[in-house]
XYZ file of C-alpha atoms in Angstrom:
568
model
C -42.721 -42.658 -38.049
C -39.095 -43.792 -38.210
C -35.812 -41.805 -39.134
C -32.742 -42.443 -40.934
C -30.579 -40.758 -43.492
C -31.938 -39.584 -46.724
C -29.626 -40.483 -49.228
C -31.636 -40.491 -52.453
C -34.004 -37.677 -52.896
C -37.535 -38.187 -52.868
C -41.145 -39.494 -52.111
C -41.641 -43.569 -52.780
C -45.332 -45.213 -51.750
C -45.298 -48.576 -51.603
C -45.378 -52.170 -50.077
C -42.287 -54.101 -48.307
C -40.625 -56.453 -49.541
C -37.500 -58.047 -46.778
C -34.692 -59.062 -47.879
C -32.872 -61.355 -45.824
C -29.415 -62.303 -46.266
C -28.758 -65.984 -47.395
C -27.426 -68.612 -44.927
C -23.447 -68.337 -45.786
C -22.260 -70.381 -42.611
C -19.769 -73.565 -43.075
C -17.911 -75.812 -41.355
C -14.249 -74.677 -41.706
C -11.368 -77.365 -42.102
C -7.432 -77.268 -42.062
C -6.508 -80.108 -43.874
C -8.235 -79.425 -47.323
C -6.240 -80.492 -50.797
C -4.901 -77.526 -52.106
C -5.465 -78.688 -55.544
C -8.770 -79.445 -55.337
C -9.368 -75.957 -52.966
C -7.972 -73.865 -55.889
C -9.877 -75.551 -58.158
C -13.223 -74.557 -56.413
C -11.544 -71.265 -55.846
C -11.193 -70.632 -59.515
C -14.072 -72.242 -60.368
C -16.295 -69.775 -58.149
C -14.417 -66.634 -59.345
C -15.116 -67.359 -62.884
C -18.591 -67.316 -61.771
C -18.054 -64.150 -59.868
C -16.638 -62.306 -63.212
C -19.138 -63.523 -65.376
C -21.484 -62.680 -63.156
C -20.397 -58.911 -62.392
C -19.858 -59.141 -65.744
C -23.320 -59.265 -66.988
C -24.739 -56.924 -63.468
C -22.043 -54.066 -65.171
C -23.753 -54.049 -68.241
C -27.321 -53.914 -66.927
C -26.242 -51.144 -64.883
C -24.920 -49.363 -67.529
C -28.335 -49.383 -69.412
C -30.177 -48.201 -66.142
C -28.317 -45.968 -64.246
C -25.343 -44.915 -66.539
C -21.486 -45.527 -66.988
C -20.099 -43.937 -63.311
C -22.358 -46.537 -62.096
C -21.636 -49.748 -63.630
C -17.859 -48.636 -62.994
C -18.234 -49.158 -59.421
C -19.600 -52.852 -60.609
C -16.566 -53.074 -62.251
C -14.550 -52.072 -58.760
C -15.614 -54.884 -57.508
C -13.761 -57.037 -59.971
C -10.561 -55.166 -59.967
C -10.414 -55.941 -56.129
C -10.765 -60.041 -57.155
C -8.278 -59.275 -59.244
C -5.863 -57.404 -57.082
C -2.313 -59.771 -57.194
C -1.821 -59.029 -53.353
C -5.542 -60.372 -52.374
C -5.181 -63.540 -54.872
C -1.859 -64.258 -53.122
C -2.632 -63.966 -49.723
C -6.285 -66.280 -50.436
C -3.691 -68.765 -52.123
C -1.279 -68.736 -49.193
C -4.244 -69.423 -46.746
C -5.386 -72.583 -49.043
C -1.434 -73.970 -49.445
C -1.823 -73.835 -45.451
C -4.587 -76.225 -46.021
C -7.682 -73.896 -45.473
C -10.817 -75.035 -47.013
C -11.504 -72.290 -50.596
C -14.504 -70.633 -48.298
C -12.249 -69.790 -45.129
C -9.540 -68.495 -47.274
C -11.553 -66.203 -48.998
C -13.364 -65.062 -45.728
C -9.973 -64.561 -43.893
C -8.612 -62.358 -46.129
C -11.679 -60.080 -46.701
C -12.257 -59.840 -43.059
C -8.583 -58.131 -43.299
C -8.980 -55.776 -45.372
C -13.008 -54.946 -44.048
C -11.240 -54.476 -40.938
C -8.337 -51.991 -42.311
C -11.101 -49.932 -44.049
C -13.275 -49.911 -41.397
C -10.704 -48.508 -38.964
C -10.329 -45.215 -41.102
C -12.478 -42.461 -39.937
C -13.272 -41.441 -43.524
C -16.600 -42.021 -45.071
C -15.376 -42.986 -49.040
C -12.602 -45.412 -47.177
C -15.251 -47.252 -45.128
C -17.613 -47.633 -48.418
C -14.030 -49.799 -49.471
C -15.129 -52.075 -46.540
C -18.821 -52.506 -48.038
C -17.755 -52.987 -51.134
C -15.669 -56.245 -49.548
C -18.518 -57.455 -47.540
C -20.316 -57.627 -50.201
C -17.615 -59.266 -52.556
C -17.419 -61.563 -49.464
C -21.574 -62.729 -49.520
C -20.786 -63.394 -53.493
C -17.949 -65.493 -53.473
C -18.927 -67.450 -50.099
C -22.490 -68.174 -51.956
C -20.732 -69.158 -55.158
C -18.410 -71.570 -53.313
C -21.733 -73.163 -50.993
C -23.372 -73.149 -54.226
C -26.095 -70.882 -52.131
C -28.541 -69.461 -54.020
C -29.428 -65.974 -53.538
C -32.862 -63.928 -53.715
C -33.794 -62.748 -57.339
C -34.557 -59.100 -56.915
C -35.371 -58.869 -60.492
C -38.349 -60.025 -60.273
C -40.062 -58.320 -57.541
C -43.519 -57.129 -57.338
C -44.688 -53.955 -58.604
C -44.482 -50.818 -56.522
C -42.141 -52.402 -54.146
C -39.850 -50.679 -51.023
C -37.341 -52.981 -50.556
C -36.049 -53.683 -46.552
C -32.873 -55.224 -46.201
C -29.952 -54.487 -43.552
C -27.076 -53.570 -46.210
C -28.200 -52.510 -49.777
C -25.171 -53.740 -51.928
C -24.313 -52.559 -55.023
C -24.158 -56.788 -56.648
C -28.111 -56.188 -55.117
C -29.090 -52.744 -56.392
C -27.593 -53.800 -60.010
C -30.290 -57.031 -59.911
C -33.025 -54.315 -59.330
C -35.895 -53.813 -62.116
C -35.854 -49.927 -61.300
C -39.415 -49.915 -62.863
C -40.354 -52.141 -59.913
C -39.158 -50.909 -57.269
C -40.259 -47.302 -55.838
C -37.900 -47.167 -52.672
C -35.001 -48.664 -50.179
C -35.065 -48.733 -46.544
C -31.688 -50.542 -44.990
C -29.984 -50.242 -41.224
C -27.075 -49.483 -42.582
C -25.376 -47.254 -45.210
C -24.654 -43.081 -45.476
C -24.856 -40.498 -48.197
C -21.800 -41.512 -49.415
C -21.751 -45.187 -49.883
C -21.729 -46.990 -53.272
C -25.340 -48.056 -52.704
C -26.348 -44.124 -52.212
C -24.994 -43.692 -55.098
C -26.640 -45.812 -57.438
C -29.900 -45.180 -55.759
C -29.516 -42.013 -56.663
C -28.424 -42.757 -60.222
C -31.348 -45.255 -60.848
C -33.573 -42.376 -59.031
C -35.023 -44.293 -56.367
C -35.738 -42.852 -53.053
C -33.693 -44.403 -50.006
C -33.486 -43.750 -46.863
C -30.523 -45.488 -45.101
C -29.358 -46.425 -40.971
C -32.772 -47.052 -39.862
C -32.393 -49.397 -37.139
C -33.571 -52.693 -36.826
C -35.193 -52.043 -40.296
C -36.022 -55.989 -41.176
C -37.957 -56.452 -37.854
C -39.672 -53.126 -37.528
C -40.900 -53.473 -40.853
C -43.481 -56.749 -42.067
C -43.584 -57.802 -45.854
C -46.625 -56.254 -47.846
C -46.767 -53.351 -44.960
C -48.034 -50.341 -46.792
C -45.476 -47.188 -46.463
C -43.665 -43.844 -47.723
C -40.167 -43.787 -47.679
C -39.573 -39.613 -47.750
C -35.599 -39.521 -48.916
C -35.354 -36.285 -48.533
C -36.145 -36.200 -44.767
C -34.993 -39.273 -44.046
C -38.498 -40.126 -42.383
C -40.421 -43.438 -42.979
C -44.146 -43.458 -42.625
C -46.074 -46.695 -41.715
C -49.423 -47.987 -42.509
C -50.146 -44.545 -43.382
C -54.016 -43.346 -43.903
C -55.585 -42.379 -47.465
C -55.203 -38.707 -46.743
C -51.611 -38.766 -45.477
C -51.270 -41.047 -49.201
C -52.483 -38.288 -51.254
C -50.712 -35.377 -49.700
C -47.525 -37.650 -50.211
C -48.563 -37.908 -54.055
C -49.072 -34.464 -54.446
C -45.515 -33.981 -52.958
C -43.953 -36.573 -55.407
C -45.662 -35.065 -58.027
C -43.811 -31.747 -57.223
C -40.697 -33.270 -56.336
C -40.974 -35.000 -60.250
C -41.439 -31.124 -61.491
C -38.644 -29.886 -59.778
C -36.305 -32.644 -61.283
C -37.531 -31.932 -64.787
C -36.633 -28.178 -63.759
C -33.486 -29.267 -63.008
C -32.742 -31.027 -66.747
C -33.604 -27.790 -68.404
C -29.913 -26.384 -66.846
C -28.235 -29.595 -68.762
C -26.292 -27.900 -71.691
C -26.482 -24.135 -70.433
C -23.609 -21.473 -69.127
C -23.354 -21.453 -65.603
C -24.429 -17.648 -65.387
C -25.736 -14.913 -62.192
C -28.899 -13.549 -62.961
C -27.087 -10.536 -64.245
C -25.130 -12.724 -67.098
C -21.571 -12.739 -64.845
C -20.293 -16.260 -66.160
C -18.553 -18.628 -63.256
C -16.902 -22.175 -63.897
C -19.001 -25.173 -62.367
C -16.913 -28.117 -61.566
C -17.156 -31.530 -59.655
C -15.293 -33.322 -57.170
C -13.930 -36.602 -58.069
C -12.176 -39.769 -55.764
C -11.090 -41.913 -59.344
C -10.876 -41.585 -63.034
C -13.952 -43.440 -64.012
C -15.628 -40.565 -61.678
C -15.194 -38.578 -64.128
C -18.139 -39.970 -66.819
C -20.226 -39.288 -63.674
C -19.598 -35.478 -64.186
C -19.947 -35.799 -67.886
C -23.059 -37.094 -67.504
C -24.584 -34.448 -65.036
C -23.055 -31.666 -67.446
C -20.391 -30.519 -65.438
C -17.373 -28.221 -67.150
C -14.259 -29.104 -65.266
C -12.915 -31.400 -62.441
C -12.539 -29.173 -59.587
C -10.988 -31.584 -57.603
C -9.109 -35.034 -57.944
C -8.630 -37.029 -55.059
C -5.360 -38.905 -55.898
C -5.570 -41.351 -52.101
C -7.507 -43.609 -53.916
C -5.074 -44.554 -56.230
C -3.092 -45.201 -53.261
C -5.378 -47.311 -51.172
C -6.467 -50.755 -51.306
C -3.378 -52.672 -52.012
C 0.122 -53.530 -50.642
C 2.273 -51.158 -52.381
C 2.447 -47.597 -54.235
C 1.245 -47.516 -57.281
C 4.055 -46.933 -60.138
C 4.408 -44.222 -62.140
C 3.243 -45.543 -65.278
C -0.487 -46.860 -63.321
C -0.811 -43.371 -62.133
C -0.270 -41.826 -65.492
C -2.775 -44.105 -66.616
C -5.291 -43.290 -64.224
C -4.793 -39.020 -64.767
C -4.535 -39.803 -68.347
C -7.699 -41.788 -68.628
C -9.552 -38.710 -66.219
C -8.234 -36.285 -68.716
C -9.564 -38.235 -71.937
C -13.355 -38.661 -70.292
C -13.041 -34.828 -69.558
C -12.625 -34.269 -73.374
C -10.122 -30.983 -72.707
C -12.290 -29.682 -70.082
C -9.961 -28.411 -66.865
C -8.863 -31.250 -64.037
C -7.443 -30.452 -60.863
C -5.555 -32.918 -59.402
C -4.280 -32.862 -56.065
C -0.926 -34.415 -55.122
C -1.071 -37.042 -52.371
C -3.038 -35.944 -49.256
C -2.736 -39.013 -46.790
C -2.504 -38.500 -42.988
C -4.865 -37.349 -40.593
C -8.408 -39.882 -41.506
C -6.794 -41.633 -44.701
C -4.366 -44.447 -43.521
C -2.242 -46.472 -46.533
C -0.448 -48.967 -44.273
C 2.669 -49.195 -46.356
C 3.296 -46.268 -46.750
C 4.661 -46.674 -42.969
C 2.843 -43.322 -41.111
C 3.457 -43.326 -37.699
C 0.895 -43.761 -35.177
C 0.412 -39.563 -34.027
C -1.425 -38.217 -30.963
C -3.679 -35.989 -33.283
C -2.813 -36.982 -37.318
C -5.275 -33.655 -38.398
C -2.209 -31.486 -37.135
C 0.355 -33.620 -37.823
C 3.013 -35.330 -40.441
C 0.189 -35.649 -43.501
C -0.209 -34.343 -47.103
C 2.229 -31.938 -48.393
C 4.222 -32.418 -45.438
C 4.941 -36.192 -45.889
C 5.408 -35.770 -49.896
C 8.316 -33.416 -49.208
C 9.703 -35.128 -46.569
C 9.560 -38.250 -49.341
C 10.799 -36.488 -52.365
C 11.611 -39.821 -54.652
C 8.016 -41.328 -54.356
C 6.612 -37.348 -54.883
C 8.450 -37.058 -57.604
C 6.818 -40.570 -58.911
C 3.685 -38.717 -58.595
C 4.505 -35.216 -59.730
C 6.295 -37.434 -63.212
C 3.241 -39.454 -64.156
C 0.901 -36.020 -63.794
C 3.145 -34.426 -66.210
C 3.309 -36.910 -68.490
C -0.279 -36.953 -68.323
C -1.007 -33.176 -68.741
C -0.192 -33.676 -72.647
C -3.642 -35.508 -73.051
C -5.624 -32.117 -71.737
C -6.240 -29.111 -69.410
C -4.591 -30.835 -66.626
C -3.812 -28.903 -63.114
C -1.432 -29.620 -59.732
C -3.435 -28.379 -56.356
C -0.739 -28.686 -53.286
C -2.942 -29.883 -49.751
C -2.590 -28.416 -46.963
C -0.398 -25.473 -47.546
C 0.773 -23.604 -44.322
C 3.346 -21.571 -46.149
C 4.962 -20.168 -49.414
C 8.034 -22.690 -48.759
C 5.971 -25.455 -49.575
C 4.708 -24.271 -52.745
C 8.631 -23.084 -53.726
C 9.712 -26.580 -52.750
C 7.381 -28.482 -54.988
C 7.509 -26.225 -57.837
C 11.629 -26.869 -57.263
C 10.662 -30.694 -57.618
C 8.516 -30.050 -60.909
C 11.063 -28.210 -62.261
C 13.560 -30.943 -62.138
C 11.473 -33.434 -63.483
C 10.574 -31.103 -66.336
C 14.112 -30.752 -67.219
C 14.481 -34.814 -67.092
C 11.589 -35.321 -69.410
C 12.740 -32.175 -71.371
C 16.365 -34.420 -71.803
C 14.239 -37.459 -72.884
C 12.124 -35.672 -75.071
C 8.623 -36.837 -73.464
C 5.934 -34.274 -74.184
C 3.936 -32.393 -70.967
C 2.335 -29.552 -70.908
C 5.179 -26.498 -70.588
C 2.088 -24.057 -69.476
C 1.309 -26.010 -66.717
C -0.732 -24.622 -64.204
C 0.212 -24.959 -59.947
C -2.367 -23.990 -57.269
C -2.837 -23.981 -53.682
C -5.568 -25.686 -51.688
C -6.489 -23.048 -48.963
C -7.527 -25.560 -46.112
C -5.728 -23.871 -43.307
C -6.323 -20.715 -41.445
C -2.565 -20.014 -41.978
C -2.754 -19.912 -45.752
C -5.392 -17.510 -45.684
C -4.006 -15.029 -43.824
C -1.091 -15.798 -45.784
C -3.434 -15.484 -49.021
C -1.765 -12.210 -50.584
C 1.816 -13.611 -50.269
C 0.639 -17.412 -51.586
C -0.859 -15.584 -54.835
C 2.366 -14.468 -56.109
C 3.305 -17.729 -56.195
C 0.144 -20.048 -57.597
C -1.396 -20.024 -60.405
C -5.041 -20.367 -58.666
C -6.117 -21.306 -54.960
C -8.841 -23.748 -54.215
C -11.003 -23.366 -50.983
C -11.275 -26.253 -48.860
C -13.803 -25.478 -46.604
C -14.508 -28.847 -44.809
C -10.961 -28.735 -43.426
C -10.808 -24.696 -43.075
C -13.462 -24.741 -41.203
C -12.339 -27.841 -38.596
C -9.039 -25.805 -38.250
C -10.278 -22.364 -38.301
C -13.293 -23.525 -35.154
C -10.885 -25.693 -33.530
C -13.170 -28.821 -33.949
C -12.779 -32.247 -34.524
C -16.658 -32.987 -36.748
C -16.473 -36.137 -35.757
C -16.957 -35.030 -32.099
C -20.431 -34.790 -31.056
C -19.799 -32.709 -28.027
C -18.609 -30.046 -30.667
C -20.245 -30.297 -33.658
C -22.321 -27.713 -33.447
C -19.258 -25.535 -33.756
C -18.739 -26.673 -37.181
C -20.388 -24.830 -39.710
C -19.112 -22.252 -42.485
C -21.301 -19.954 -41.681
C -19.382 -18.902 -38.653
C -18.407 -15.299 -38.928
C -14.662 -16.001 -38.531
C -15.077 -18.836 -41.383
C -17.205 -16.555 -43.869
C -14.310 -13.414 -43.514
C -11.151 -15.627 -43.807
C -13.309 -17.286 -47.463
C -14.035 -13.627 -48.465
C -10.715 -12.392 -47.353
C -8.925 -15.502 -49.413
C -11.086 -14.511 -52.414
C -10.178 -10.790 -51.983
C -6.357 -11.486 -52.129
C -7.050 -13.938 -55.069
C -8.759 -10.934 -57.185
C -6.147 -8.466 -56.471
C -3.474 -10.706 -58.121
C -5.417 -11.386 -60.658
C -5.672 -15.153 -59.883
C -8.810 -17.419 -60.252
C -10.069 -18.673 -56.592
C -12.567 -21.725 -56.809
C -13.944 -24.031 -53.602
C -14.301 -27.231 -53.634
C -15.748 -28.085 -50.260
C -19.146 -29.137 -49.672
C -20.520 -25.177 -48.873
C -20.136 -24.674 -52.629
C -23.243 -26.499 -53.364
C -25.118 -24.786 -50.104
C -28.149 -22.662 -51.661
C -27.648 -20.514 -48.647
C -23.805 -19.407 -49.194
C -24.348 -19.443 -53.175
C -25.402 -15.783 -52.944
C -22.428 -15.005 -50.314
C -19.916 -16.274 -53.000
C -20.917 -14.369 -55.577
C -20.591 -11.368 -53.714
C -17.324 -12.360 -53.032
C -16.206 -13.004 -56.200
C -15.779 -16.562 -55.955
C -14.679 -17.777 -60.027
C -15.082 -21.619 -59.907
C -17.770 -23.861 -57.548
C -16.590 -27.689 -57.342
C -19.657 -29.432 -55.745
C -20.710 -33.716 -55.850
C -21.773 -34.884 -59.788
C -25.424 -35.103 -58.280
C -25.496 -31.419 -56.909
C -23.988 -29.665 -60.350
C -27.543 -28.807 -62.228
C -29.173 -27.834 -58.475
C -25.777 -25.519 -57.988
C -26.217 -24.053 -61.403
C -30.330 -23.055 -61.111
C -29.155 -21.506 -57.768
C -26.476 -19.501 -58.943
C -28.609 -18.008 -61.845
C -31.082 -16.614 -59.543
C -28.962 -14.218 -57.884
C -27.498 -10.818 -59.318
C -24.169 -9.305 -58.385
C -26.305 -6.092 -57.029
C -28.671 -8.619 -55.170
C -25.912 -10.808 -54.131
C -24.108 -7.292 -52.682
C -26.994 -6.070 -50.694
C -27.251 -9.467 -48.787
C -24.117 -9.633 -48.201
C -23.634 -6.156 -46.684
C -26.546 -7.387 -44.063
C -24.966 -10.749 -43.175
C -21.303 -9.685 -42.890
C -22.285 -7.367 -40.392
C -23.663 -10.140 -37.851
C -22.009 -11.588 -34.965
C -23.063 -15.010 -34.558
C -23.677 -18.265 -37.135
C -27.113 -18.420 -35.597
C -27.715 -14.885 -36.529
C -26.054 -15.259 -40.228
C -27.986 -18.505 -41.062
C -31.556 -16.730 -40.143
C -30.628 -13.708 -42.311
C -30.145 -15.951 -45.216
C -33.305 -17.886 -44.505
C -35.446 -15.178 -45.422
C -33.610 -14.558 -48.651
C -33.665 -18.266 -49.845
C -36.281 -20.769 -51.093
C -35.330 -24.083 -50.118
């Protein structure tokens, strides 16, 4: 048996198929015509857009429009002026097309891949694999056709691109086994859309494996079984056959209330990084944007984005939404999310330092770029500011000072916003929730963030191994200061969501309700899941388990008490 992550959920049986990457090596030159260089250079990316052109629309028909958008990422980055420039420069220099176009992707794979933030690093995929494409188009290299592979095929390969996974005959193909990738990369992702089990990081995946090698790839344990025997076959068939019930269980919460047991209605939201996110919660039936990641906007390019692009971009989120609420947050950069021109200073330990919030303030004029093209926006629907990383009521005063001016200035110009609009506080640090009663007066709704309350509130860096297991929100000091936070929320008569990954946990769903939590903003994927969890628990039910767990002293001791309450 080997391991590796599960990224898509469930049970494929089937026979390998390796995928090898094509032979991409050249011999590079310095005294090319530039003419002639550009020539092949344009040549090969009209190739590239057709191409991606044609791979978007397939992917539309088989996995759906959040997919084929991230298709369509791929050609926005060829089309990025800064990228085109700098490829240009290198050929002017007299660089051959292919060493150009290698050169500058190994840049920016290498400023990506220096972040310590999972959706960043995906960036860096994504520009290998733009990378394989053009270098093959410029060789004139042709690739493997995996649209025509055999029938009940798991396919091996180190690096499951998303220009590969949109070739894929889903109907063909009944799992993926790479040695690399995580939950969060594109290729996750559209396994998971086209609803084929995967399990990714396996190492040394194309050697361990041999082509027509009978196995079960088991995504949700992350486990791969080899040459397995009839009766280990048919147990893993009756376990896809369940696993197939439980999804079609699932799609009978598309189109419903999110509602306790007892008929209490709560919001369920979803957690977005760009607009064309958005059509991803659409399509898994979610009923706001809980959270908008605005860094993204910000990242892979030279310089800021203007105000008119970023209107665009929160306008465009707010049309796919169709009037349902977005929360956006204002620009939290810092700590794991570098944007080189933005000019951060190297810090000692970024997590506690000059980041989010902080820096906007400290940078009113390119804030108040920001805090313009959201207002603009909010006339096209239910749009919401969420301030990161609030340690104090200062900082909320401060921006709302900053809103207010700019309202006055479109006010003068007679551009249309939304006069109602609403201002909340992500609660992220332990600071703010102790501070919860006093932040209420001044937002209009707080936001939980538990990923980073929790780092702060333990003390722990999750990235450290050596104290990881530190790092869970089930600690008791973590569960009071999200009940307290609540608490202070309901008194003032505010509405307290979370959008950090515990929202979606089946084992703290029963905590939150308890608590009173209003709004849960979990992945796209996990919205239907979060809603058949929360409608199994009562208020009354949710309050006796609660009482139990709240009195115990250790995480170890909280987590068993909850095991024997849920079914997972």
């Amino acid at each position: 048996m080997y391991h590796g992550i599960g990224a898509s959920k469930g049970y494929g049986i089937g026979r390998v198929t390796i995928y090898r990457d094509a032979d991409l090596r050249y011999t590079p030159r310095s005294d090319c015509d530039a003419q002639t260089e550009k020539m092949r250079l344009n040549d090969a990316l009209k190739l590239f857009f057709e191409r991606n052109e044609r791979l978007s629309e397939r992917v539309r028909e088989t996995a759906g429009e959040s997919a084929a958008e991230i298709i369509l990422g791929h050609m926005m980055m060829m089309k990025d002026p800064y990228m085109c420039s700098e490829i240009e420069k290198r050929i002017d220099a007299g660089q051959c097309a292919e060493a150009a176009v290698e050169a500058v992707c190994d840049l920016f794979i290498a400023m990506f891949s220096a972040v310590d933030d999972e959706m960043t690093k995906q960036r860096a995929t994504d520009v290998r694999d733009i990378k394989s494409e053009m270098l093959a188009l410029l060789l004139g290299v042709h690739t493997v056709d995996l649209s025509d592979l055999p029938k009940d095929t798991v396919l091996v390969a180190k690096e499951l691109t998303p220009s590969m996974t949109a070739c894929i005959d889903r109907k063909n193909v009944v799992g993926f086994i790479t040695e690399v990738g995580s939950k969060t990369s594109h290729a996750a992702i559209l396994a998971r859309a086209m609803e084929i089990p995967a399990v990714l990081s396996v190492e040394n995946a194309t050697e361990k494996f041999k082509n027509n090698q009978l196995v079960i790839v088991d995504g949700i344990h992350g486990e791969i079984l080899t040459d397995p025997e009839k009766g280990t076959v048919a147990a893993y068939v009756r376990l896809r056959m369940d696993f197939e019930k439980e999804r079609a269980a699932l799609e009978k919460f598309m189109g419903l209330e999110t509602l306790t047991k007892d008929g209490e209605k709560v919001q369920l939201f979803a957690n977005i990084g760009t607009p064309e996110d958005a059509s991803q919660v659409i399509a898994y039936d979610g009923e706001g944007v809980g959270l908008f990641r605005t860094e993204f906007l910000f990242m892979d390019r030279s310089t800021m984005p203007d105000e008119n692009e970023q209107f665009e971009a929160y306008k465009k989120a707010l049309l796919i939404m169709k009037n349902k609420t977005v929360i956006i947050r204002t620009l939290d950069i810092g700590g794991d999310k570098e944007i080189p021109y933005l000019g951060l200073k190297k810090e000692e330990n970024p997590f506690l330092g000059f980041r989010a919030v902080r820096y906007c303030l400290k940078n009113s004029e390119m804030y108040k770029t920001q805090l313009r093209a959201l207002l603009r926006a909010s006339a096209y629907g239910d749009l919401q500011i969420m301030i990161p990383l609030v340690t104090g009521v200062d900082e909320v005063r401060q921006v709302k000072t900053l809103i207010r001016e700019i309202q006055a200035e479109l006010d003068e110009k007679v551009i249309a916003y939304n006069k109602d609009l609403k201002i909340g506080v992500m609660i992220e640090t332990p600071s703010a929730a102790i501070l919860a009663d006093v932040l209420a007066k001044e937002a209009d709704f707080f936001s939980i963030g538990t990923n980073d309350l929790t780092g702060y509130t333990m003390a722990v860096d999750r990235g450290n191994a050596d104290v990881a297991y530190l790092y869970s929100a089930f600690s008791p000091a973590v569960l009071r200061m999200i009940r307290h936070i609540i608490s202070e929320g309901k008194k003032a008569g505010i509405p307290v969501g979370m959008c950090g990954e515990a929202a979606a946990d089946p084992l703290l769903i029963p905590l939150l309700i308890s608590f009173g939590l209003d709004e849960y903003s979990v992945n796209p994927t996990s919205l239907l899941a979060t809603r058949r969890e929360i409608s199994r628990w009562s208020k009354q039910e949710a309050d006796k388990i609660a009482e139990s767990v709240m009195a115990l002293e250790t995480e170890k001791q909280i987590v068993s008490e909850l095991s024997r309450y849920i079914h997972l």
